[in-house]
Each structure stands twice: as structure tokens, then as C-alpha cells.
Short mmCIF file of C-alpha atoms in Angstrom, two decimals:
data_model
loop_
_atom_site.label_atom_id
_atom_site.label_comp_id
_atom_site.label_asym_id
_atom_site.label_seq_id
_atom_site.Cartn_x
_atom_site.Cartn_y
_atom_site.Cartn_z
CA MET A 298 168.32 -78.33 -52.64
CA ASP A 299 171.70 -79.03 -51.03
CA ALA A 300 171.59 -76.86 -47.91
CA ILE A 301 172.21 -77.84 -44.30
CA VAL A 302 168.95 -76.95 -42.53
CA HIS A 303 169.60 -77.77 -38.86
CA PHE A 304 172.65 -79.23 -37.15
CA LYS A 305 172.29 -80.62 -33.63
CA PRO A 306 175.72 -82.02 -32.70
CA THR A 307 174.74 -82.74 -29.09
CA ASP A 308 171.82 -84.82 -30.36
CA LEU A 309 174.01 -86.45 -33.02
CA ASP A 310 171.67 -85.57 -35.87
CA ILE A 311 171.55 -83.17 -38.79
CA THR A 312 168.79 -82.09 -41.17
CA VAL A 313 169.80 -81.52 -44.79
CA GLU A 314 168.12 -80.94 -48.10
CA ALA A 315 167.93 -84.07 -50.19
CA GLY A 316 170.33 -82.90 -52.89
CA LEU A 317 173.34 -82.61 -50.59
CA GLY A 318 176.02 -85.14 -51.47
CA TRP A 319 177.03 -87.61 -48.78
CA GLU A 320 180.69 -86.75 -49.34
CA ALA A 321 179.99 -83.01 -48.92
CA LEU A 322 178.08 -83.78 -45.73
CA ASN A 323 181.02 -85.71 -44.31
CA ASP A 324 183.41 -82.91 -45.30
CA TYR A 325 181.24 -80.52 -43.28
CA LEU A 326 181.21 -82.89 -40.29
CA GLU A 327 184.97 -83.49 -40.31
CA ASP A 328 185.82 -80.72 -37.82
CA TYR A 329 183.27 -82.13 -35.38
CA ARG A 330 184.72 -85.68 -35.57
CA LEU A 331 181.28 -86.85 -36.68
CA MET A 332 180.22 -88.85 -39.72
CA PHE A 333 177.24 -89.95 -41.79
CA PRO A 334 178.20 -93.60 -42.30
CA VAL A 335 176.38 -94.47 -45.52
CA ASP A 336 179.08 -94.52 -48.21
CA PRO A 337 177.88 -95.63 -51.66
CA GLY A 338 179.55 -94.55 -54.90
CA PRO A 339 180.94 -91.03 -55.37
CA GLY A 340 178.35 -88.42 -56.32
CA ALA A 341 175.36 -89.94 -54.51
CA THR A 342 173.11 -87.54 -52.61
CA VAL A 343 171.72 -88.03 -49.13
CA GLY A 344 168.19 -88.12 -50.54
CA GLY A 345 169.27 -90.68 -53.12
CA CYS A 346 170.87 -92.81 -50.41
CA VAL A 347 167.58 -92.88 -48.53
CA THR A 348 165.23 -93.46 -51.44
CA ASN A 349 167.46 -96.35 -52.57
CA ASN A 350 168.32 -97.60 -49.06
CA SER A 351 172.00 -97.47 -49.96
CA SER A 352 174.80 -98.73 -47.76
CA GLY A 353 178.47 -99.36 -48.65
CA THR A 354 181.58 -100.48 -46.79
CA ASN A 355 180.47 -99.16 -43.39
CA ALA A 356 177.22 -101.11 -43.21
CA THR A 357 178.68 -103.96 -41.15
CA ARG A 358 179.04 -101.59 -38.20
CA TYR A 359 176.55 -98.79 -38.86
CA GLY A 360 173.84 -100.34 -41.02
CA ALA A 361 172.29 -99.23 -44.31
CA ALA A 362 170.45 -95.94 -44.86
CA PHE A 363 167.24 -97.11 -43.18
CA ALA A 364 169.14 -97.56 -39.89
CA ASN A 365 170.40 -93.98 -40.03
CA VAL A 366 167.20 -92.05 -40.80
CA VAL A 367 165.62 -90.01 -38.02
CA SER A 368 162.86 -88.36 -40.07
CA LEU A 369 161.94 -87.37 -43.61
CA THR A 370 160.06 -84.59 -45.34
CA VAL A 371 158.28 -86.00 -48.37
CA VAL A 372 156.10 -84.42 -51.07
CA LEU A 373 153.34 -86.78 -52.21
CA ALA A 374 151.97 -87.03 -55.73
CA ASP A 375 149.09 -84.64 -54.93
CA GLY A 376 151.44 -82.03 -53.44
CA THR A 377 150.81 -82.89 -49.80
CA VAL A 378 153.92 -82.36 -47.65
CA VAL A 379 154.50 -85.05 -45.02
CA ARG A 380 157.00 -85.01 -42.18
CA THR A 381 157.30 -88.61 -41.06
CA LYS A 382 158.19 -87.99 -37.39
CA LYS A 383 159.97 -85.64 -35.01
CA ARG A 384 163.54 -86.14 -33.73
CA PRO A 385 163.53 -88.67 -30.90
CA ARG A 386 165.77 -91.69 -31.37
CA LYS A 387 162.90 -93.97 -30.39
CA THR A 388 159.15 -93.69 -30.80
CA SER A 389 156.12 -95.95 -30.93
CA ALA A 390 153.90 -93.19 -32.31
CA GLY A 391 152.02 -94.50 -35.31
CA TYR A 392 153.18 -96.29 -38.43
CA ASN A 393 156.85 -96.38 -39.40
CA LEU A 394 156.63 -93.95 -42.31
CA ASN A 395 160.42 -93.69 -42.46
CA GLY A 396 160.51 -97.35 -43.35
CA LEU A 397 157.78 -96.90 -45.95
CA PHE A 398 159.59 -94.21 -47.94
CA THR A 399 163.15 -95.46 -47.42
CA GLY A 400 164.02 -97.75 -50.31
CA SER A 401 160.85 -96.89 -52.26
CA GLU A 402 162.91 -95.62 -55.22
CA GLY A 403 160.80 -92.50 -55.76
CA THR A 404 157.57 -94.42 -56.32
CA LEU A 405 155.66 -93.10 -53.29
CA GLY A 406 156.85 -89.51 -52.91
CA ILE A 407 159.71 -87.09 -53.43
CA ILE A 408 162.05 -86.74 -50.46
CA THR A 409 163.02 -83.09 -49.95
CA GLU A 410 164.63 -83.08 -46.49
CA VAL A 411 166.31 -85.76 -44.43
CA THR A 412 167.27 -85.83 -40.77
CA VAL A 413 169.97 -88.44 -40.32
CA LYS A 414 171.77 -89.96 -37.36
CA LEU A 415 175.39 -89.01 -36.95
CA HIS A 416 178.11 -91.18 -35.46
CA VAL A 417 181.25 -90.22 -33.57
CA LYS A 418 184.34 -91.18 -35.52
CA PRO A 419 186.58 -93.65 -33.73
CA LYS A 420 189.56 -91.91 -32.15
CA VAL A 421 191.80 -94.58 -33.62
CA GLU A 422 191.06 -96.59 -36.76
CA ARG A 423 193.44 -98.96 -38.49
CA VAL A 424 193.24 -101.29 -41.48
CA ALA A 425 194.32 -104.93 -41.62
CA VAL A 426 194.83 -106.84 -44.89
CA VAL A 427 194.57 -110.64 -44.71
CA PRO A 428 195.02 -112.93 -47.76
CA PHE A 429 193.75 -116.53 -47.68
CA LYS A 430 194.24 -119.65 -49.77
CA THR A 431 190.57 -119.81 -50.77
CA ILE A 432 187.41 -117.72 -50.70
CA LYS A 433 185.84 -120.34 -48.46
CA ASP A 434 188.61 -119.90 -45.87
CA ALA A 435 188.15 -116.12 -45.93
CA ALA A 436 184.36 -116.39 -45.58
CA ASN A 437 184.62 -118.90 -42.72
CA SER A 438 186.98 -116.53 -40.95
CA VAL A 439 184.46 -113.68 -41.26
CA ASN A 440 181.70 -115.89 -39.93
CA GLU A 441 183.79 -116.57 -36.83
CA PHE A 442 184.66 -112.87 -36.39
CA LEU A 443 180.97 -112.08 -36.20
CA ILE A 444 179.79 -114.90 -33.94
CA SER A 445 182.75 -114.23 -31.62
CA GLY A 446 181.43 -110.72 -31.00
CA ILE A 447 184.44 -108.91 -32.44
CA SER A 448 183.45 -105.35 -33.40
CA LEU A 449 184.80 -104.38 -36.82
CA ASN A 450 183.93 -101.17 -38.67
CA ALA A 451 184.22 -102.74 -42.13
CA ILE A 452 184.83 -106.24 -43.50
CA GLU A 453 185.46 -106.36 -47.25
CA LEU A 454 186.58 -109.22 -49.51
CA LEU A 455 188.41 -109.01 -52.85
CA ASP A 456 189.00 -112.27 -54.72
CA ASP A 457 192.28 -113.34 -56.31
CA LYS A 458 191.31 -112.02 -59.76
CA MET A 459 190.40 -108.66 -58.29
CA MET A 460 193.74 -108.48 -56.50
CA LYS A 461 195.47 -109.16 -59.83
CA CYS A 462 193.50 -106.33 -61.46
CA VAL A 463 194.54 -103.98 -58.66
CA ASN A 464 198.19 -104.97 -59.13
CA ASP A 465 197.96 -104.55 -62.91
CA SER A 466 196.33 -101.13 -62.56
CA GLY A 467 199.36 -99.58 -60.89
CA GLU A 468 196.98 -97.39 -58.87
CA THR A 469 198.43 -98.38 -55.50
CA THR A 470 201.91 -98.02 -54.06
CA ARG A 471 202.51 -101.71 -53.37
CA LYS A 472 202.09 -105.13 -54.93
CA TRP A 473 199.51 -107.33 -53.28
CA THR A 474 199.30 -111.09 -52.77
CA GLN A 475 197.04 -112.35 -55.57
CA ALA A 476 194.74 -114.38 -53.35
CA PRO A 477 191.29 -113.90 -51.81
CA THR A 478 191.89 -111.05 -49.38
CA LEU A 479 190.00 -109.51 -46.47
CA PHE A 480 190.24 -105.77 -45.81
CA LEU A 481 189.28 -104.96 -42.23
CA LYS A 482 188.68 -101.59 -40.57
CA ILE A 483 189.30 -101.78 -36.84
CA GLY A 484 188.38 -98.81 -34.66
CA GLY A 485 188.33 -97.92 -31.00
CA SER A 486 188.81 -95.28 -28.32
CA ASN A 487 192.56 -95.82 -28.03
CA ASP A 488 195.50 -97.82 -29.40
CA GLU A 489 195.17 -100.56 -26.81
CA VAL A 490 191.56 -101.31 -27.74
CA VAL A 491 192.47 -101.45 -31.43
CA LYS A 492 195.52 -103.61 -30.76
CA SER A 493 193.43 -106.09 -28.79
CA THR A 494 190.93 -106.40 -31.64
CA ILE A 495 193.74 -106.79 -34.17
CA ASN A 496 195.19 -109.66 -32.13
CA GLN A 497 191.80 -111.41 -31.96
CA THR A 498 191.24 -111.14 -35.71
CA LYS A 499 194.79 -112.28 -36.40
CA GLU A 500 194.32 -115.38 -34.26
CA ILE A 501 191.03 -116.34 -35.91
CA SER A 502 192.44 -115.68 -39.38
CA ALA A 503 195.39 -117.98 -38.69
CA GLN A 504 193.02 -120.74 -37.61
CA HIS A 505 191.42 -120.51 -41.06
CA GLY A 506 194.66 -120.64 -43.03
CA SER A 507 195.54 -116.99 -43.59
CA LEU A 508 198.66 -116.50 -45.70
CA ASP A 509 199.70 -113.24 -44.07
CA PHE A 510 198.39 -110.52 -41.76
CA GLN A 511 199.39 -106.92 -42.39
CA PHE A 512 198.06 -104.06 -40.31
CA ALA A 513 198.66 -100.33 -40.29
CA SER A 514 200.67 -98.79 -37.49
CA ASN A 515 199.78 -95.20 -38.37
CA GLU A 516 197.34 -93.08 -40.39
CA ASP A 517 199.44 -93.06 -43.57
CA GLU A 518 199.67 -96.85 -43.60
CA THR A 519 195.92 -97.05 -42.96
CA VAL A 520 195.24 -95.05 -46.14
CA GLU A 521 197.77 -97.11 -48.08
CA LEU A 522 196.35 -100.48 -47.04
CA TRP A 523 192.76 -99.41 -47.81
CA SER A 524 193.76 -98.10 -51.24
CA ALA A 525 193.34 -101.46 -52.98
CA ARG A 526 189.71 -101.63 -51.87
CA LYS A 527 189.02 -98.12 -53.15
CA VAL A 528 190.26 -98.80 -56.70
CA ALA A 529 188.72 -102.27 -57.11
CA LEU A 530 185.84 -101.47 -59.50
CA TRP A 531 187.86 -99.14 -61.71
CA SER A 532 190.68 -101.68 -61.90
CA THR A 533 188.28 -104.26 -63.33
CA ILE A 534 186.86 -101.83 -65.86
CA ASN A 535 190.33 -100.77 -66.99
CA GLN A 536 191.44 -104.39 -67.29
CA GLY A 537 188.54 -105.12 -69.62
CA LYS A 538 188.99 -101.98 -71.71
CA LEU A 539 192.67 -102.77 -72.27
CA LYS A 540 191.66 -106.03 -73.96
CA ASN A 541 188.66 -104.76 -75.92
CA ASP A 542 187.26 -101.24 -76.02
CA ASP A 543 183.74 -102.63 -76.57
CA ILE A 544 183.79 -104.70 -73.39
CA GLN A 545 180.71 -104.44 -71.16
CA LEU A 546 180.47 -104.85 -67.39
CA TRP A 547 177.57 -106.35 -65.46
CA THR A 548 177.52 -105.87 -61.68
CA THR A 549 175.53 -108.23 -59.48
CA ASP A 550 174.22 -107.21 -56.06
CA THR A 551 173.08 -110.31 -54.22
CA ALA A 552 173.10 -110.84 -50.46
CA VAL A 553 172.68 -114.00 -48.41
CA PRO A 554 172.65 -114.88 -44.70
CA ILE A 555 176.17 -114.85 -43.27
CA SER A 556 176.14 -118.60 -42.59
CA GLN A 557 175.54 -119.29 -46.30
CA LEU A 558 178.38 -117.08 -47.55
CA PRO A 559 181.17 -119.69 -47.81
CA ARG A 560 179.05 -122.00 -49.94
CA TYR A 561 177.45 -119.22 -51.96
CA LEU A 562 180.62 -117.37 -52.95
CA VAL A 563 182.30 -120.58 -54.11
CA GLU A 564 179.27 -121.48 -56.25
CA VAL A 565 179.06 -117.98 -57.74
CA LYS A 566 182.69 -118.05 -58.84
CA LYS A 567 182.30 -121.53 -60.33
CA THR A 568 179.14 -120.56 -62.23
CA ILE A 569 180.79 -117.59 -63.94
CA ASP A 570 184.12 -119.33 -64.55
CA ASP A 571 182.41 -122.36 -66.10
CA ALA A 572 180.65 -120.02 -68.53
CA GLY A 573 184.01 -118.72 -69.73
CA LEU A 574 183.43 -115.07 -68.81
CA GLU A 575 186.08 -112.96 -67.11
CA ASN A 576 185.01 -111.79 -63.69
CA THR A 577 186.15 -110.38 -60.38
CA LEU A 578 184.46 -110.33 -57.00
CA VAL A 579 184.17 -107.75 -54.26
CA ALA A 580 181.96 -108.33 -51.25
CA HIS A 581 180.74 -106.32 -48.29
CA ILE A 582 181.19 -109.67 -46.68
CA GLY A 583 180.45 -108.49 -43.16
CA ASP A 584 176.75 -108.17 -44.04
CA GLY A 585 176.56 -110.87 -46.71
CA ASN A 586 176.46 -108.60 -49.78
CA ALA A 587 178.47 -109.66 -52.85
CA HIS A 588 179.17 -107.97 -56.19
CA SER A 589 180.47 -109.97 -59.13
CA PHE A 590 181.88 -107.77 -61.89
CA ILE A 591 181.30 -109.75 -65.09
CA LEU A 592 183.06 -108.69 -68.30
CA TYR A 593 181.43 -109.66 -71.58
CA HIS A 594 181.34 -108.69 -75.25
CA PRO A 595 178.09 -107.18 -76.61
CA GLU A 596 177.27 -110.41 -78.47
CA GLU A 597 177.53 -112.29 -75.14
CA HIS A 598 174.79 -110.25 -73.47
CA ALA A 599 172.26 -113.12 -73.42
CA LYS A 600 174.84 -115.45 -71.87
CA ALA A 601 175.73 -112.88 -69.20
CA GLU A 602 172.05 -112.31 -68.44
CA ARG A 603 171.46 -116.04 -68.04
CA ILE A 604 174.42 -116.38 -65.69
CA VAL A 605 173.28 -113.44 -63.56
CA HIS A 606 169.81 -114.96 -63.31
CA ASN A 607 171.33 -118.24 -62.10
CA ILE A 608 173.44 -116.40 -59.52
CA VAL A 609 170.40 -114.53 -58.20
CA LYS A 610 168.30 -117.69 -58.16
CA LYS A 611 170.94 -119.40 -56.03
CA ALA A 612 170.94 -116.45 -53.59
CA ILE A 613 167.15 -116.62 -53.28
CA GLU A 614 167.30 -120.39 -52.69
CA LEU A 615 169.62 -119.65 -49.76
CA GLU A 616 167.09 -117.19 -48.23
CA GLY A 617 168.92 -114.23 -49.76
CA THR A 618 167.98 -111.33 -52.02
CA CYS A 619 168.45 -110.19 -55.60
CA THR A 620 169.64 -106.76 -54.42
CA GLY A 621 171.48 -105.89 -51.24
CA GLU A 622 171.91 -102.17 -51.93
CA HIS A 623 171.46 -101.20 -55.60
CA GLY A 624 167.67 -101.44 -55.72
CA ILE A 625 165.17 -103.01 -58.12
CA GLY A 626 164.60 -100.24 -60.66
CA TYR A 627 163.24 -101.61 -63.91
CA GLY A 628 165.81 -104.35 -64.47
CA LYS A 629 165.04 -106.60 -61.50
CA ILE A 630 161.25 -106.57 -61.50
CA ASP A 631 160.99 -110.24 -62.46
CA LEU A 632 163.67 -111.18 -59.94
CA LEU A 633 161.74 -109.42 -57.17
CA GLU A 634 158.72 -111.56 -58.03
CA GLU A 635 160.86 -114.68 -57.73
CA GLU A 636 162.19 -113.50 -54.37
CA LEU A 637 159.00 -112.33 -52.65
CA GLY A 638 156.14 -113.89 -54.57
CA LEU A 639 153.07 -112.08 -55.86
CA ILE A 640 151.21 -111.36 -52.60
CA PRO A 641 153.79 -108.99 -51.02
CA ILE A 642 154.14 -107.20 -54.35
CA ASP A 643 150.37 -106.77 -54.54
CA VAL A 644 150.49 -105.12 -51.09
CA MET A 645 153.13 -102.71 -52.45
CA ARG A 646 150.93 -102.00 -55.47
CA LYS A 647 147.98 -101.12 -53.21
CA LEU A 648 150.16 -98.75 -51.18
CA LYS A 649 151.40 -97.14 -54.37
CA LEU A 650 147.87 -96.59 -55.70
CA ALA A 651 146.69 -95.21 -52.35
CA LEU A 652 149.42 -92.53 -52.39
CA ASP A 653 149.69 -92.02 -56.15
CA PRO A 654 146.37 -93.00 -57.78
CA HIS A 655 147.30 -91.30 -61.06
CA ARG A 656 150.60 -93.20 -61.27
CA ILE A 657 152.80 -90.18 -61.91
CA LEU A 658 155.78 -91.09 -59.69
CA ASN A 659 158.08 -93.62 -61.37
CA PRO A 660 155.31 -95.89 -62.67
CA ASP A 661 156.36 -99.49 -63.37
CA LYS A 662 159.49 -99.08 -61.29
CA VAL A 663 160.09 -101.80 -58.65
CA PHE A 664 156.97 -103.66 -59.85
CA ARG A 665 154.47 -103.55 -62.73
CA MET A 666 151.44 -101.39 -62.09
CA ASP A 667 149.52 -103.83 -64.28
CA PRO A 668 150.71 -107.28 -63.18
CA ASN A 669 149.80 -108.70 -66.59
CA LYS A 670 151.81 -106.13 -68.52
CA LYS A 671 155.11 -107.21 -70.06
CA LEU A 672 157.66 -104.39 -69.87
CA GLU A 673 160.24 -103.84 -72.58
#
């Protein structure tokens, strides 16, 4: 289930079986200077990306999985095979079945084939690294990038503690300023376009108190400057394991409107710090999605759970979500109820029962089939 079925480079789409890995797909597309932009963790499949509505570092420019689906082939619980639509980029023909199955976490059907949009790789892409005095300064800078209409391919934030973990890991070739730091991908059709965008971002960053502004002048430097972002999660895990082999890690996945980011990120850091738990932060800040990596001992599980609930509650209060890209699964069922309320979830339940009346596809995932049932 990992074959390439049809490739239409002139239409910028490709049909693949659901088990093909997103990395393998991009390896195949490399010679065509094309890309599938959804870039979650290593090992994810294209079908998994769609059923979870995954995204990653490229979502600021290219959107999450739902924005990159052309059509799906889905097997329903009774064995019926559904193709959601044909291959036009736009259509008003019937219900948006792509949207129904994307992000449904395997509760409505099994995705077997996916036709995805492809994007032309920028001819030139460079990375800029910009440390700031505070997270608030960094977030305000991003807000201004976006409302100024500057086109950036990726906007990522690592906090000061994360930058320390990266330094301590020894996984990169340089030592980084241990301060909240933006990692920007800047692409364009030629060097002049990229240089112009770099100058705009540098000017805005300076207005918000940036401590430095480094940018790559060639491909090797681009890889080097992005390296700190790539090793962020593993650096945190290694830092915890060096102190205690039993250490646990809890990853949050909240997202809030861009305008609320400065306030929200500051409050998140304070909430975890005040609880006395070690933590680092990485954010796909260009689309408002933040991950706190919280380290805790097994006996501190209840405390960590309480803190995470408070963080999610704050995101919801700010018109945000409990999950920007990781999904609900079983663990966030109660949080989804807090976010949406019971009526939208009851609509989902009715859709589920219409397509899967015998409840054989991931029952009690995303929401309780019996709303009065308490899950373990």
C-alpha cells in the first residue's frame, strides 16, 4: 500500500497509496523540483497525514493536510469504496467529502488512496535566525511580519530553554544565543527577491528588539542554520534522560489566533515554571501552534496533567484549540467537549453512526459513542 498510482506533474498533483511515507514521496519528487509540503514527524505516511490533518513547519505558507488534498479513495465500514471527487482544483459539486474524512482519525472510513496537491520548490530558499530578549518580543515581531504581507515559508520559535538544550546536545556545529529565537525560511524565484524579504524581516525584527540577525548566504549555511530547529525535540528528551532515566515527557499541541500569541505564550511559560516542572517550548508560530515539552517524574503525572489542562483551557478562552495538529485520539475527548460544546459533537456522532452503524472503526475515538460513558 505504498505505491505511486498516477503522477501528473503538469497538473501539480500525484495519486499515491495511503501507506507511502511523506519523506519517500518527497524523495521521489526531488528531481522534478516539486514537493508535498506537509512535514510532520519522521515515519508518517501520506494517509496518516490526511486522516490526522497533520501539518508541520511548512504550514504557514502551504497549509495543513486538508489544504493539500485533491481527492481521496475511502473504504467505508460496510466495504463500500468511495472516491470523494475528481481532480479539478476547484469544484462546487456536492458536499465536501474531502473535508469530512480529513482529520477524522479513522472513525469514518479507511483511506486507501490520496491525490495531493504538489508545490514547486522555491528556486532560492534561505534561513534566518533571530534571537530576541523575550518571547513577547519575538511573537510581536511575527505578528507584524504577517500583517505586513511578508511571505515566509516557515516561521518557527524556540524559547531560551530550548536553545540551551540544543547547545548542550552538541548536535549542531555552532553555539547559539540562549534566548527566544525565531527560525525563518525565506524563499523566492531569485536571490534579489529573497534578499528583499530578508531586509524587510530584519527591519521589523530590529523594531521589536532583536539581539542579532543571522542569515544564510548559501545552501550549506541554510542547512546549518536550520539544524537547531530539527534537533529541538530530541535535545529536550536527551536533557531529561541525562538527569533521570525515568523522566517522562508530555507534549502539548495548542493553537490560538495570531493576535493572542504574545499574551498566550508568556502565560504558558509562567504556568509551567510556577509549577516547578522543567520545560521547553517550540512553536509553529506562523500559524499560532505551540508545543510545550514538559518533563516530569512518574509520581508527578497528576501535576503535569493538571498543568496541561490549565494550558489548554487558556487556549480555548482565547478562541483557540486543544490540538493544532496532533489530533484528539482518546486522550483529549474531554478537552474537545470543553472546546466545542456538546451540540457539534452530537452532530459528529450522528455522522459516525450513519457511516458506521455497527461502530467497528475506532469506536470511542475523538468522542464517546455513548455520551454518558466514562472512558478509562
